[in-house]
PDB file of C-alpha atoms in Angstrom:
ATOM      1  CA  MET I1158     140.428  56.913 114.462  1.00 39.00           C
ATOM      2  CA  ALA I1159     137.658  54.501 115.151  1.00 39.00           C
ATOM      3  CA  PRO I1160     138.583  50.928 116.460  1.00 41.00           C
ATOM      4  CA  THR I1161     138.609  48.001 113.772  1.00 41.00           C
ATOM      5  CA  SER I1162     137.080  44.871 114.446  1.00 39.00           C
ATOM      6  CA  SER I1163     140.630  43.279 115.194  1.00 41.00           C
ATOM      7  CA  GLU I1164     140.956  45.683 118.133  1.00 41.00           C
ATOM      8  CA  PRO I1165     139.740  44.571 121.652  1.00 45.00           C
ATOM      9  CA  SER I1166     136.526  46.562 122.735  1.00 40.00           C
ATOM     10  CA  ALA I1167     138.194  47.577 125.929  1.00 50.00           C
ATOM     11  CA  VAL I1168     140.318  50.204 124.067  1.00 47.00           C
ATOM     12  CA  VAL I1169     139.039  53.566 123.525  1.00 43.00           C
ATOM     13  CA  PRO I1170     140.398  55.688 120.809  1.00 44.00           C
ATOM     14  CA  ALA I1171     143.126  58.409 122.045  1.00 40.00           C
ATOM     15  CA  ARG I1172     140.959  61.369 120.563  1.00 49.00           C
ATOM     16  CA  SER I1173     138.186  60.727 123.137  1.00 58.00           C
ATOM     17  CA  GLY I1174     140.646  59.389 125.817  1.00 83.00           C
ATOM     18  CA  TYR I1175     141.846  55.867 126.508  1.00 92.00           C
ATOM     19  CA  ALA I1176     140.465  53.097 128.458  1.00 94.00           C
ATOM     20  CA  GLU I1177     142.062  49.547 129.229  1.00 94.00           C
ATOM     21  CA  ARG I1178     141.639  46.884 131.589  1.00 93.00           C
ATOM     22  CA  LEU I1179     144.468  44.438 132.171  1.00 93.00           C
ATOM     23  CA  THR I1180     142.848  41.334 132.162  1.00 92.00           C
ATOM     24  CA  LEU I1181     144.446  37.848 132.453  1.00 92.00           C
ATOM     25  CA  PRO I1182     145.087  36.054 129.082  1.00 93.00           C
ATOM     26  CA  TRP I1183     142.806  32.761 129.068  1.00 94.00           C
ATOM     27  CA  TRP I1184     145.768  30.463 129.639  1.00 94.00           C
ATOM     28  CA  LEU I1185     146.250  32.085 133.057  1.00 94.00           C
ATOM     29  CA  TRP I1186     142.531  31.238 133.688  1.00 95.00           C
ATOM     30  CA  LEU I1187     142.948  27.496 132.629  1.00 96.00           C
ATOM     31  CA  ALA I1188     146.167  27.293 134.608  1.00 96.00           C
ATOM     32  CA  GLY I1189     144.573  28.763 137.879  1.00 96.00           C
ATOM     33  CA  PHE I1190     141.449  26.508 137.460  1.00 96.00           C
ATOM     34  CA  GLY I1191     143.726  23.537 136.899  1.00 97.00           C
ATOM     35  CA  VAL I1192     145.613  24.060 140.021  1.00 96.00           C
ATOM     36  CA  ALA I1193     142.525  24.709 142.399  1.00 96.00           C
ATOM     37  CA  GLY I1194     141.021  21.604 140.717  1.00 95.00           C
ATOM     38  CA  LEU I1195     144.295  19.575 141.350  1.00 96.00           C
ATOM     39  CA  LEU I1196     144.621  20.737 145.075  1.00 94.00           C
ATOM     40  CA  ALA I1197     140.699  19.901 145.689  1.00 93.00           C
ATOM     41  CA  THR I1198     141.133  16.353 144.340  1.00 92.00           C
ATOM     42  CA  GLU I1199     144.241  16.070 146.283  1.00 91.00           C
ATOM     43  CA  LEU I1200     142.477  17.138 149.559  1.00 88.00           C
ATOM     44  CA  TRP I1201     139.564  14.989 148.449  1.00 88.00           C
ATOM     45  CA  LEU I1202     141.344  11.832 147.705  1.00 87.00           C
ATOM     46  CA  GLY I1203     138.238   9.445 147.636  1.00 79.00           C
ATOM     47  CA  SER I1204     137.001  10.634 151.134  1.00 80.00           C
ATOM     48  CA  THR I1205     133.037  10.419 151.528  1.00 84.00           C
ATOM     49  CA  GLY I1206     130.808  13.035 153.092  1.00 83.00           C
ATOM     50  CA  VAL I1207     131.523  16.658 153.832  1.00 84.00           C
ATOM     51  CA  ARG I1208     135.242  16.000 152.411  1.00 82.00           C
ATOM     52  CA  ALA I1209     134.269  14.837 149.208  1.00 85.00           C
ATOM     53  CA  TRP I1210     132.648  18.001 147.992  1.00 87.00           C
ATOM     54  CA  LEU I1211     133.846  20.831 150.256  1.00 91.00           C
ATOM     55  CA  PRO I1212     137.297  21.238 148.701  1.00 90.00           C
ATOM     56  CA  PHE I1213     135.719  21.797 145.245  1.00 93.00           C
ATOM     57  CA  VAL I1214     133.097  23.983 146.558  1.00 94.00           C
ATOM     58  CA  VAL I1215     135.635  26.050 148.313  1.00 95.00           C
ATOM     59  CA  LEU I1216     138.820  26.172 146.034  1.00 94.00           C
ATOM     60  CA  LEU I1217     137.159  26.725 142.547  1.00 95.00           C
ATOM     61  CA  PRO I1218     135.395  29.897 143.436  1.00 96.00           C
ATOM     62  CA  LEU I1219     138.332  31.129 145.575  1.00 96.00           C
ATOM     63  CA  ALA I1220     140.651  30.515 142.400  1.00 96.00           C
ATOM     64  CA  ALA I1221     137.971  32.323 140.349  1.00 96.00           C
ATOM     65  CA  VAL I1222     138.107  35.522 142.694  1.00 97.00           C
ATOM     66  CA  GLY I1223     141.831  35.488 142.803  1.00 95.00           C
ATOM     67  CA  LEU I1224     141.927  35.370 139.068  1.00 95.00           C
ATOM     68  CA  GLY I1225     139.694  37.997 138.930  1.00 94.00           C
ATOM     69  CA  TRP I1226     141.238  40.234 141.203  1.00 94.00           C
ATOM     70  CA  LEU I1227     144.522  40.094 139.490  1.00 92.00           C
ATOM     71  CA  GLY I1228     142.980  41.085 136.470  1.00 90.00           C
ATOM     72  CA  ARG I1229     141.281  44.250 137.948  1.00 92.00           C
ATOM     73  CA  ILE I1230     143.593  46.865 137.032  1.00 92.00           C
ATOM     74  CA  ARG I1231     142.192  49.464 134.713  1.00 94.00           C
ATOM     75  CA  LEU I1232     143.933  52.480 132.934  1.00 94.00           C
ATOM     76  CA  ALA I1233     142.362  55.375 131.453  1.00 95.00           C
ATOM     77  CA  VAL I1234     143.281  58.980 130.152  1.00 94.00           C
ATOM     78  CA  ARG I1235     140.184  61.075 130.831  1.00 91.00           C
ATOM     79  CA  ASP I1236     139.835  64.495 132.255  1.00 89.00           C
ATOM     80  CA  GLY I1237     143.274  65.748 132.356  1.00 89.00           C
ATOM     81  CA  GLU I1238     144.388  62.735 134.237  1.00 92.00           C
ATOM     82  CA  LEU I1239     146.015  59.575 133.828  1.00 94.00           C
ATOM     83  CA  LEU I1240     144.240  56.902 136.148  1.00 94.00           C
ATOM     84  CA  VAL I1241     145.794  53.682 136.986  1.00 94.00           C
ATOM     85  CA  ASP I1242     143.903  51.784 139.337  1.00 92.00           C
ATOM     86  CA  ASP I1243     143.158  53.882 142.055  1.00 91.00           C
ATOM     87  CA  ALA I1244     146.312  56.335 141.581  1.00 93.00           C
ATOM     88  CA  ARG I1245     145.444  59.541 139.773  1.00 94.00           C
ATOM     89  CA  LEU I1246     148.230  61.651 137.861  1.00 93.00           C
ATOM     90  CA  PRO I1247     147.460  64.910 136.459  1.00 92.00           C
ATOM     91  CA  VAL I1248     148.598  65.184 132.807  1.00 92.00           C
ATOM     92  CA  ARG I1249     149.973  68.652 133.423  1.00 91.00           C
ATOM     93  CA  PHE I1250     152.648  67.082 135.667  1.00 92.00           C
ATOM     94  CA  VAL I1251     153.832  64.751 132.713  1.00 93.00           C
ATOM     95  CA  ALA I1252     157.278  65.745 130.952  1.00 93.00           C
ATOM     96  CA  ASP I1253     157.249  62.648 128.571  1.00 93.00           C
ATOM     97  CA  ALA I1254     155.678  59.375 127.845  1.00 94.00           C
ATOM     98  CA  ILE I1255     157.510  56.684 126.482  1.00 95.00           C
ATOM     99  CA  PRO I1256     156.117  53.756 125.112  1.00 96.00           C
ATOM    100  CA  LEU I1257     158.119  50.717 125.855  1.00 95.00           C
ATOM    101  CA  ASP I1258     158.185  46.918 124.332  1.00 93.00           C
ATOM    102  CA  ALA I1259     159.238  43.812 126.590  1.00 91.00           C
ATOM    103  CA  GLY I1260     162.931  44.680 126.245  1.00 91.00           C
ATOM    104  CA  GLY I1261     162.297  48.336 127.202  1.00 91.00           C
ATOM    105  CA  ARG I1262     160.316  47.580 130.048  1.00 92.00           C
ATOM    106  CA  ARG I1263     162.869  45.014 131.437  1.00 91.00           C
ATOM    107  CA  GLU I1264     165.429  47.674 131.092  1.00 92.00           C
ATOM    108  CA  VAL I1265     163.467  50.330 132.840  1.00 92.00           C
ATOM    109  CA  LEU I1266     162.497  47.995 135.802  1.00 92.00           C
ATOM    110  CA  GLY I1267     165.722  46.546 135.966  1.00 91.00           C
ATOM    111  CA  VAL I1268     168.817  47.062 137.952  1.00 90.00           C
ATOM    112  CA  GLY I1269     169.099  50.769 137.273  1.00 86.00           C
ATOM    113  CA  ALA I1270     165.521  51.423 138.297  1.00 90.00           C
ATOM    114  CA  ASP I1271     164.862  54.138 140.693  1.00 91.00           C
ATOM    115  CA  PRO I1272     163.329  52.792 143.752  1.00 92.00           C
ATOM    116  CA  LEU I1273     161.003  55.833 144.123  1.00 93.00           C
ATOM    117  CA  ALA I1274     159.339  55.171 140.700  1.00 93.00           C
ATOM    118  CA  PHE I1275     155.619  54.187 140.652  1.00 95.00           C
ATOM    119  CA  VAL I1276     155.316  50.735 138.961  1.00 95.00           C
ATOM    120  CA  VAL I1277     152.173  48.865 137.818  1.00 95.00           C
ATOM    121  CA  GLN I1278     153.680  46.006 136.143  1.00 93.00           C
ATOM    122  CA  ARG I1279     151.579  42.748 134.910  1.00 92.00           C
ATOM    123  CA  PRO I1280     154.060  40.194 133.858  1.00 91.00           C
ATOM    124  CA  TRP I1281     151.800  38.848 131.133  1.00 91.00           C
ATOM    125  CA  VAL I1282     151.505  42.151 129.610  1.00 92.00           C
ATOM    126  CA  PRO I1283     154.411  42.683 127.483  1.00 91.00           C
ATOM    127  CA  GLY I1284     154.333  46.490 126.688  1.00 93.00           C
ATOM    128  CA  ALA I1285     154.291  49.513 129.146  1.00 95.00           C
ATOM    129  CA  VAL I1286     154.674  53.135 129.200  1.00 96.00           C
ATOM    130  CA  GLN I1287     157.374  55.344 131.086  1.00 96.00           C
ATOM    131  CA  VAL I1288     155.666  58.713 131.916  1.00 95.00           C
ATOM    132  CA  VAL I1289     158.358  60.923 132.992  1.00 95.00           C
ATOM    133  CA  LEU I1290     157.163  63.425 135.505  1.00 94.00           C
ATOM    134  CA  ALA I1291     157.972  67.420 135.727  1.00 91.00           C
ATOM    135  CA  ASP I1292     156.806  67.868 139.246  1.00 86.00           C
ATOM    136  CA  PRO I1293     159.391  69.416 141.256  1.00 86.00           C
ATOM    137  CA  ALA I1294     157.465  68.821 144.580  1.00 88.00           C
ATOM    138  CA  ASP I1295     157.008  65.147 144.022  1.00 87.00           C
ATOM    139  CA  PRO I1296     160.102  62.622 144.664  1.00 92.00           C
ATOM    140  CA  THR I1297     158.558  60.132 142.153  1.00 92.00           C
ATOM    141  CA  PRO I1298     160.524  60.705 138.978  1.00 94.00           C
ATOM    142  CA  TYR I1299     158.417  58.430 136.615  1.00 95.00           C
ATOM    143  CA  TRP I1300     155.674  56.096 136.384  1.00 95.00           C
ATOM    144  CA  VAL I1301     156.101  52.702 134.580  1.00 96.00           C
ATOM    145  CA  VAL I1302     152.562  51.351 133.729  1.00 96.00           C
ATOM    146  CA  SER I1303     151.806  48.116 131.815  1.00 95.00           C
ATOM    147  CA  THR I1304     149.721  48.225 128.766  1.00 95.00           C
ATOM    148  CA  ARG I1305     148.846  46.110 125.819  1.00 94.00           C
ATOM    149  CA  HIS I1306     148.847  49.187 123.596  1.00 94.00           C
ATOM    150  CA  PRO I1307     151.947  51.437 124.714  1.00 95.00           C
ATOM    151  CA  VAL I1308     152.071  53.564 121.647  1.00 95.00           C
ATOM    152  CA  ARG I1309     148.243  54.395 121.994  1.00 95.00           C
ATOM    153  CA  LEU I1310     148.401  55.270 125.673  1.00 95.00           C
ATOM    154  CA  ALA I1311     151.724  57.312 125.156  1.00 94.00           C
ATOM    155  CA  GLU I1312     149.847  59.429 122.481  1.00 93.00           C
ATOM    156  CA  ALA I1313     146.795  59.555 124.888  1.00 93.00           C
ATOM    157  CA  ILE I1314     148.826  61.083 127.493  1.00 93.00           C
ATOM    158  CA  LEU I1315     150.511  63.455 125.327  1.00 92.00           C
ATOM    159  CA  ALA I1316     147.349  64.481 123.797  1.00 91.00           C
ATOM    160  CA  ALA I1317     145.571  65.016 126.852  1.00 91.00           C
ATOM    161  CA  ARG I1318     148.424  67.160 128.054  1.00 82.00           C
ATOM    162  CA  ALA I1319     148.728  69.662 124.944  1.00 74.00           C
ATOM    163  CA  PRO I1320     146.471  72.646 125.669  1.00 70.00           C
ATOM    164  CA  ASN I1321     143.487  72.798 123.290  1.00 60.00           C
TER     165      ASN I1321
END
């Protein structure tokens, strides 16, 4: 299945693996720079000299770095592993991968959530995948990972787990 023009370029089809970056949507960038600009303006308040430009020179790049850091998480399924940021899970330990919509994610991460679960959740990403583990030596019962394409990620995990 080849990606169509409507699919983001950050997603790779399941047959050759899967890759995605959980970037921030444009409106969060706009809000972040807006807050940084307002704070810089508050610190400036008509002053002259260094106090006139320093808040803008410091706070706007700091906002860019912070927003970039929030959108740094990368997901990938390759070489028999599920990679989530710097965490690695060999797919041979995966019992099941369940795609979740926003309601399913809320239920899995709600009151009945297991405190030992590995969770990488981004509130601006509506979907997720619950990866149920089958490793008796690992106390982690499951992983919950945010993704914009839960069905594709779950399919890629299960396809990587299947013997060739």
